[in-house]
Coordinates of N, CA and C and ligand atoms in Angstrom, one line a residue:
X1 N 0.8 -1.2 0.0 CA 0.0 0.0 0.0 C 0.9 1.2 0.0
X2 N 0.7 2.2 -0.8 CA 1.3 3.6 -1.0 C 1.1 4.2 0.5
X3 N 2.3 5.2 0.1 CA 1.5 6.2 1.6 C 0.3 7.0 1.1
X4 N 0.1 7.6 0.0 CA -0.9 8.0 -0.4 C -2.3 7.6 -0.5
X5 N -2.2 6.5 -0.7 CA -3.7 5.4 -0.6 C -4.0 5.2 0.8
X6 N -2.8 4.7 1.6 CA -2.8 4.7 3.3 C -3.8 6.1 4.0
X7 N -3.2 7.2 3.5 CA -3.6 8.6 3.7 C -5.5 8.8 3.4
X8 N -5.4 8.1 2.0 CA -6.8 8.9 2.0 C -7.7 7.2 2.4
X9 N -7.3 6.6 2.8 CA -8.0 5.4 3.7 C -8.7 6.1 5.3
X10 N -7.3 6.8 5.4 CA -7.1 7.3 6.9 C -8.4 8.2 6.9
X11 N -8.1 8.9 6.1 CA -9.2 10.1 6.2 C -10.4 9.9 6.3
X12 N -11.0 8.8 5.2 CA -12.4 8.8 5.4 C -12.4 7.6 6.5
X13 N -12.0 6.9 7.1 CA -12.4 6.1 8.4 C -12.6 7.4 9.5
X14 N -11.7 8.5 9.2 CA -12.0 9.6 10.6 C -13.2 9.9 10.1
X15 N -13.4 10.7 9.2 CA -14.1 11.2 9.1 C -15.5 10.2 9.1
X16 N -15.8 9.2 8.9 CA -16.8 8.5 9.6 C -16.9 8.0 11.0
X17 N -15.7 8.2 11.5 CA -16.1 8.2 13.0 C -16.0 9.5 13.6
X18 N -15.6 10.6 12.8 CA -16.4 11.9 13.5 C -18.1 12.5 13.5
X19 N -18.2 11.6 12.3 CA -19.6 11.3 12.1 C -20.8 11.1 12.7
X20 N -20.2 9.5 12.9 CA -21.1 8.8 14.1 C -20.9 9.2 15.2
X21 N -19.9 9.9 15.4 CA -20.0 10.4 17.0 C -21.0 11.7 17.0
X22 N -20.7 12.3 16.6 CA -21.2 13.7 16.3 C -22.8 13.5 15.5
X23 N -23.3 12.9 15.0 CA -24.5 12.4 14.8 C -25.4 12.9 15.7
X24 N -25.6 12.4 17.4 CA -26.6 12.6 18.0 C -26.6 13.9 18.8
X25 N -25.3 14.6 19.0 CA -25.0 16.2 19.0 C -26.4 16.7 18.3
X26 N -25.7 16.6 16.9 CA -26.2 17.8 15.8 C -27.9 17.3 16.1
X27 N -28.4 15.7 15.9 CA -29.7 15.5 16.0 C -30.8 16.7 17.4
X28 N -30.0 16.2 18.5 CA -30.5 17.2 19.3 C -30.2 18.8 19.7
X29 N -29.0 19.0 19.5 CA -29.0 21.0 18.9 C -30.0 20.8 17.7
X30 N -30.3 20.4 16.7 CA -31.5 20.8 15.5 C -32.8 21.0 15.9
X31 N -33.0 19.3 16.9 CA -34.6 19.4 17.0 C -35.2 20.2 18.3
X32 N -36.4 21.0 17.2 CA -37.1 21.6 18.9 C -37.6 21.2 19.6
X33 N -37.1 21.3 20.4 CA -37.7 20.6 21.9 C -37.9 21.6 23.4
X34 N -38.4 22.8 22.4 CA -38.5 23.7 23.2 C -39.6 23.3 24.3
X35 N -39.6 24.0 25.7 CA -40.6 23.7 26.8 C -41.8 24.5 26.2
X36 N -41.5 25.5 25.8 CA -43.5 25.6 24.9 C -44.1 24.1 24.3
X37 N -43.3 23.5 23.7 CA -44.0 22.4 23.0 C -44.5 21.1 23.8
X38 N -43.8 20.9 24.8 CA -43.6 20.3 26.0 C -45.0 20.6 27.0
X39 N -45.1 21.8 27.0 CA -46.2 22.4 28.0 C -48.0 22.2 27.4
X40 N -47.9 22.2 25.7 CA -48.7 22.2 24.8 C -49.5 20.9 25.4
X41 N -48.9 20.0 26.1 CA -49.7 18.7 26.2 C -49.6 18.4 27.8
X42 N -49.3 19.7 28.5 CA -49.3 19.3 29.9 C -50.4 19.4 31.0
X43 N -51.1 18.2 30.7 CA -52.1 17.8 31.3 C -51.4 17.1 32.6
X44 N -52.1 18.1 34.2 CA -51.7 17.2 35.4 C -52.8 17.0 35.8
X45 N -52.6 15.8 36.2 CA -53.4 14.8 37.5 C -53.0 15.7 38.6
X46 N -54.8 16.4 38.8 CA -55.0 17.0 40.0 C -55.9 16.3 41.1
X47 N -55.9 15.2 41.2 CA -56.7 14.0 42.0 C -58.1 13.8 41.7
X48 N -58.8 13.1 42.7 CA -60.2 12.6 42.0 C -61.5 13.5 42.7
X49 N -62.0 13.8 41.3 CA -62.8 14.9 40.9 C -64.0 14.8 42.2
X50 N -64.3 14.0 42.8 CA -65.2 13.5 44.3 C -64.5 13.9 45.5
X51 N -63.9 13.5 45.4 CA -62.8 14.2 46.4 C -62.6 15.6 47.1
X52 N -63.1 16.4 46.1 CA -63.2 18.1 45.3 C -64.5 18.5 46.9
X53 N -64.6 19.0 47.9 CA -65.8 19.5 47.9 C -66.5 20.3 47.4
X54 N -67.8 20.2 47.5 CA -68.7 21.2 46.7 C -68.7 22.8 47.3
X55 N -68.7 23.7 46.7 CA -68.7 25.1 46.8 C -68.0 25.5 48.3
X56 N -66.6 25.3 47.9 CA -65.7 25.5 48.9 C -64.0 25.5 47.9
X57 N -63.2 26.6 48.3 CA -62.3 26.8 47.3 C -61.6 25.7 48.2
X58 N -60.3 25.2 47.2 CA -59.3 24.1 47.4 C -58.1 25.1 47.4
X59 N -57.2 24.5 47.7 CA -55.7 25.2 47.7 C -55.0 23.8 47.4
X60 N -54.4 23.4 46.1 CA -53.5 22.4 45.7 C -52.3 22.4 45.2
X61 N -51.2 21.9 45.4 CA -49.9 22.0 45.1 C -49.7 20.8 43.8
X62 N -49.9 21.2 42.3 CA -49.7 20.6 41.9 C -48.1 20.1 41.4
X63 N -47.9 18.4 41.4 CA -46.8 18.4 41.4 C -46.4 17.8 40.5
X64 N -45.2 17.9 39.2 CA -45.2 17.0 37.7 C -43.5 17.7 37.7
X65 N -43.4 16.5 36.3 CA -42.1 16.7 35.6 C -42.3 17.7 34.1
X66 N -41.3 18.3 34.1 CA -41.4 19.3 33.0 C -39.7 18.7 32.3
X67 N -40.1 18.6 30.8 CA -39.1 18.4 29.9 C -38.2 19.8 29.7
X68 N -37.4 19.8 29.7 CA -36.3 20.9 28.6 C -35.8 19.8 28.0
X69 N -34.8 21.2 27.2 CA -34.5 20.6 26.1 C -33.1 19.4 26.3
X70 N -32.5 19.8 27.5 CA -31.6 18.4 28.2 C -32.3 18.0 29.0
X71 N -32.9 18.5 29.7 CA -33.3 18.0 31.1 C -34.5 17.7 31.6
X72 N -34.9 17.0 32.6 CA -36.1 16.8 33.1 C -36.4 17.2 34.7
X73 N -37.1 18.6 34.7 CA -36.8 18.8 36.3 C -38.2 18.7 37.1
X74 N -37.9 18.7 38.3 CA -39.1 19.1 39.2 C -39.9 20.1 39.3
X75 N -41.3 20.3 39.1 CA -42.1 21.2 39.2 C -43.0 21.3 40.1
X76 N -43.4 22.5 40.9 CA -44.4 22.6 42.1 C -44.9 23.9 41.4
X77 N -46.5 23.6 41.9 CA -47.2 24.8 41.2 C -48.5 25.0 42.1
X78 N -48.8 25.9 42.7 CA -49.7 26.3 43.5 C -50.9 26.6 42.5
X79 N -52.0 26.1 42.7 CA -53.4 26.5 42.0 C -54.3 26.6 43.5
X80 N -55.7 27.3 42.8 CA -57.1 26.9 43.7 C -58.3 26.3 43.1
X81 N -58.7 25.5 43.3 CA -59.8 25.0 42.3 C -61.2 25.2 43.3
X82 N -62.3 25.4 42.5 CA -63.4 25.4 43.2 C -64.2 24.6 42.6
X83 N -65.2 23.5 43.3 CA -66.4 22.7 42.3 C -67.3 23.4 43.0
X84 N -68.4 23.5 42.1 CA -70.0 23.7 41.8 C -70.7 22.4 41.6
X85 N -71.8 22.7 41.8 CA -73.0 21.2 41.2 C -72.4 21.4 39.5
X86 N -72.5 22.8 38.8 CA -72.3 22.9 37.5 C -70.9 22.6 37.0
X87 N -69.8 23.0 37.5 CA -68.3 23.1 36.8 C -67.6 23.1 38.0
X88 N -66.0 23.1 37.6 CA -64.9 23.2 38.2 C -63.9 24.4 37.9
X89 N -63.7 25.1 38.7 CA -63.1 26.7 37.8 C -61.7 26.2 38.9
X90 N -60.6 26.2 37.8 CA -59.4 26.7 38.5 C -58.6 28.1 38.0
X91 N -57.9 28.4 39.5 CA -57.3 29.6 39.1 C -55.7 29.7 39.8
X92 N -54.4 30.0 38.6 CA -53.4 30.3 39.0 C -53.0 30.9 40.0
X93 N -52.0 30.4 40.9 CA -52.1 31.2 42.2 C -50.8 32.6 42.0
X94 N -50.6 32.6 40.7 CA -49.8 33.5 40.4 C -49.9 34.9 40.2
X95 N -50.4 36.2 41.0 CA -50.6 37.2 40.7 C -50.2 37.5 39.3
X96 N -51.5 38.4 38.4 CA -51.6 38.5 37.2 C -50.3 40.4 37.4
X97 N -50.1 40.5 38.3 CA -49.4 41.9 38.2 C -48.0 41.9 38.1
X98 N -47.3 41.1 39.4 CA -45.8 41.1 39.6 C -45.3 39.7 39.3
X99 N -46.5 38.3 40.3 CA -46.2 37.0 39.9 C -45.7 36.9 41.7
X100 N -46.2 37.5 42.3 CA -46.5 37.0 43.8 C -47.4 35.9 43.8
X101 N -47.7 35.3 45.0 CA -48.3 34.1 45.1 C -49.8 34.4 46.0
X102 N -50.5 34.7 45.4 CA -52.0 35.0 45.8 C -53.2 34.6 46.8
X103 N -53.4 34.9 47.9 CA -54.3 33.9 48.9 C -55.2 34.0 48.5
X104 N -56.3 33.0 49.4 CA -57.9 33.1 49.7 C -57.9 34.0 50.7
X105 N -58.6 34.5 51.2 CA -59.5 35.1 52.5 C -60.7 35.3 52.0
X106 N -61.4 36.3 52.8 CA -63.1 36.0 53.0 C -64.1 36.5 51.9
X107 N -63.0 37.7 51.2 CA -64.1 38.4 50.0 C -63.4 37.5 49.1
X108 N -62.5 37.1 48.6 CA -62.3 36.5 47.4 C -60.8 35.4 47.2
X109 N -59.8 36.3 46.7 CA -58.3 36.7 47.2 C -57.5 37.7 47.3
X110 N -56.6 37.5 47.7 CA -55.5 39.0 47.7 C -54.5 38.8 47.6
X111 N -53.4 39.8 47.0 CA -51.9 39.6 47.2 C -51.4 40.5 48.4
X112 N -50.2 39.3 48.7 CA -49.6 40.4 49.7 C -48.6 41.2 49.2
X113 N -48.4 41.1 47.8 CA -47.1 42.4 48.1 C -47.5 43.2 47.4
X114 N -48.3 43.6 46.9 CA -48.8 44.7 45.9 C -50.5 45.2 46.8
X115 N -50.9 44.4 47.0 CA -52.2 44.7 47.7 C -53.8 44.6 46.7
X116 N -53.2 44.0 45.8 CA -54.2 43.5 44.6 C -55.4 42.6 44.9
X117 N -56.7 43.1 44.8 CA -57.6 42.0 45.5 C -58.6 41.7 44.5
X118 N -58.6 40.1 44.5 CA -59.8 39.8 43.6 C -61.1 39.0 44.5
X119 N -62.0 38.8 43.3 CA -63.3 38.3 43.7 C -62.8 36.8 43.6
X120 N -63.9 36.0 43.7 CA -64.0 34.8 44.4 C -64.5 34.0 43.0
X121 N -64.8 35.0 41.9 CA -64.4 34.6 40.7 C -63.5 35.3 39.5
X122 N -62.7 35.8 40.4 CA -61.5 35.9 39.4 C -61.0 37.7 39.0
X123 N -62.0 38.1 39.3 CA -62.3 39.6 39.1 C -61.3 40.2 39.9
X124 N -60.6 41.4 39.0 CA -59.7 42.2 39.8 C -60.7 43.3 40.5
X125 N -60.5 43.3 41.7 CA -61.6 44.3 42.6 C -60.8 46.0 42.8
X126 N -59.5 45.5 43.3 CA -58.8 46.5 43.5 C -57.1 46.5 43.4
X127 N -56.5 47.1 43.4 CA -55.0 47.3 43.4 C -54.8 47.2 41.5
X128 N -53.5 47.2 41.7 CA -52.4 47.7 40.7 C -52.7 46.3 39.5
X129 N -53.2 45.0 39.8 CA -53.5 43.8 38.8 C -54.1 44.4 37.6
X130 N -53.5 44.1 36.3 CA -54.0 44.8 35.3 C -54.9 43.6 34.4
X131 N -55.1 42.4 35.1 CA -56.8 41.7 34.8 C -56.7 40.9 35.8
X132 N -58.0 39.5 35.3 CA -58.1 39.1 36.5 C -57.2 37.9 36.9
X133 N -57.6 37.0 37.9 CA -56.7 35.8 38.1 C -56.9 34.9 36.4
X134 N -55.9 34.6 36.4 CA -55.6 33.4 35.4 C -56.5 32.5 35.8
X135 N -57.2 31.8 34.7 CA -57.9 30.8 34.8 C -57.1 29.4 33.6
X136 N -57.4 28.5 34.6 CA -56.5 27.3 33.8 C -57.3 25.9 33.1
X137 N -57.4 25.7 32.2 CA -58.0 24.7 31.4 C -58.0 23.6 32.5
X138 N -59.5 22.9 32.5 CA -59.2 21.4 33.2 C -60.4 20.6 31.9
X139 N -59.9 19.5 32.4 CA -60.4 18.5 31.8 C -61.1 17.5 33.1
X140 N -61.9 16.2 32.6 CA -62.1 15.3 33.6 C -62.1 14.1 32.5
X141 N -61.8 13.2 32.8 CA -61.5 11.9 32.7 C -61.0 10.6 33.6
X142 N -61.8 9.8 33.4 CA -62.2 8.6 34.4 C -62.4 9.1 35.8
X143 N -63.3 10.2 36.2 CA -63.4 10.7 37.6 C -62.3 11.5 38.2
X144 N -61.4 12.0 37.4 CA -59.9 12.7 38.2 C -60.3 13.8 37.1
X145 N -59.5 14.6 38.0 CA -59.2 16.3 37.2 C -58.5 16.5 36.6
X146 N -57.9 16.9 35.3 CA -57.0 17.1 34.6 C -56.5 18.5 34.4
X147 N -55.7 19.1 35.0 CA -55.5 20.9 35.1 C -54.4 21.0 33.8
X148 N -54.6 21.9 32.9 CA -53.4 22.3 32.0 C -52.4 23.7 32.3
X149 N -51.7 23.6 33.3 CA -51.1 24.0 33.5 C -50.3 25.1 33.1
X150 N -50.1 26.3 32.8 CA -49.8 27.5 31.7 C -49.4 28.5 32.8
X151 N -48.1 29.4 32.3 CA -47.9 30.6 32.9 C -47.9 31.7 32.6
X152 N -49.1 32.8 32.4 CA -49.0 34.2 31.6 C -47.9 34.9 32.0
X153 N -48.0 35.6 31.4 CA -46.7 36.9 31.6 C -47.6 38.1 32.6
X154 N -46.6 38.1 33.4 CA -47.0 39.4 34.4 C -47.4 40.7 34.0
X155 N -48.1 41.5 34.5 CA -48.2 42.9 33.9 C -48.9 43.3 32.8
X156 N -49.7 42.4 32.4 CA -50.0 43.1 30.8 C -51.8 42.7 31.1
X157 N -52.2 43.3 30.4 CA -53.5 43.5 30.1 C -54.2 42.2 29.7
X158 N -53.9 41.2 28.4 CA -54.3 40.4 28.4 C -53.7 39.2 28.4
X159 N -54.1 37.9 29.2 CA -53.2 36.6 28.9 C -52.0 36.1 27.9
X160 N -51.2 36.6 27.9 CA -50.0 36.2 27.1 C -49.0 34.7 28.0
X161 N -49.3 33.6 27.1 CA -48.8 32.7 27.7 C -47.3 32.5 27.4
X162 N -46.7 32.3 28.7 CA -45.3 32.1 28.8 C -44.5 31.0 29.3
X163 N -45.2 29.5 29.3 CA -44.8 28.4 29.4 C -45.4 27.7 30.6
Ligands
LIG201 S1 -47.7 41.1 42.6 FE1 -49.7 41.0 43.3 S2 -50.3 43.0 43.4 FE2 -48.3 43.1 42.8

């Protein structure tokens, strides 16, 4: 064998094993696998829908795994849910103003760091909140609640979802 022939043997064996290495690199930097697309189908088990009492707010800590684009982390998410004979309204415990974390008390809820108070359905009553509480998609299936979990963007007028 020449050295010449030796040479361009050399080359394409590297160059196919830079290939196959580098293969599943390039596959995941390409594909999107952004957490919007991720969130698009994030349906949580918020327990069984009996369970729920009737016309009395809940305070629930929902708790799930969220994809990124390497990783897979822990997520805690405060909601309130309320059942009716008619429906199930949930609402983000995320103030719609700063993104403080919003209580119940006796007229509806309120924030503590801004002083933003809503109604007991959702309505901004008073303070600086520029609409009302977030309301969050549920579903029901086989007797359990299904909450779709979404985070608007603070401050703005209307629901702009932000993952
Ligand atoms: S963060 Fe709730 S009123 Fe400002």
């Amino acid at each position: 064998m020449t050295r010449r022939k030796f040479l361009q043997i050399w080359q394409v064996a590297t160059g196919m094993i830079v290939s196959f290495i580098s293969a599943p690199a390039i596959y995941f930097w390409q594909t999107d696998r952004s957490v919007t697309a991720e969130i698009d189908d994030c349906w949580i088990d918020a327990g069984r829908v009996d369970d729920l009492p009737i016309d009395q707010w809940r305070e629930e800590m929902l708790l799930f795994q969220r994809q990124d684009r390497w990783a897979t982390f822990e997520q805690k998410e405060l909601i309130y849910i309320h059942r009716s004979a008619q429906d199930i309204t949930v609402f983000s415990a995320i103030c719609p103003h700063a993104a403080c974390l919003i209580r119940k008390n006796d007229a509806g809820f309120g924030c503590p760091c801004h002083k933003s108070s809503f109604a007991s359905d959702g309505i901004v009553l008073a303070g600086p909140s520029p609409r009302s509480l977030d309301r969050l998609d549920t579903k029901m299936q086989d007797g359990r609640l299904y909450v779709k979990y979404e985070k608007f963007r603070p401050g703005t007028k209307t629901k702009e979802m932000v993952g």
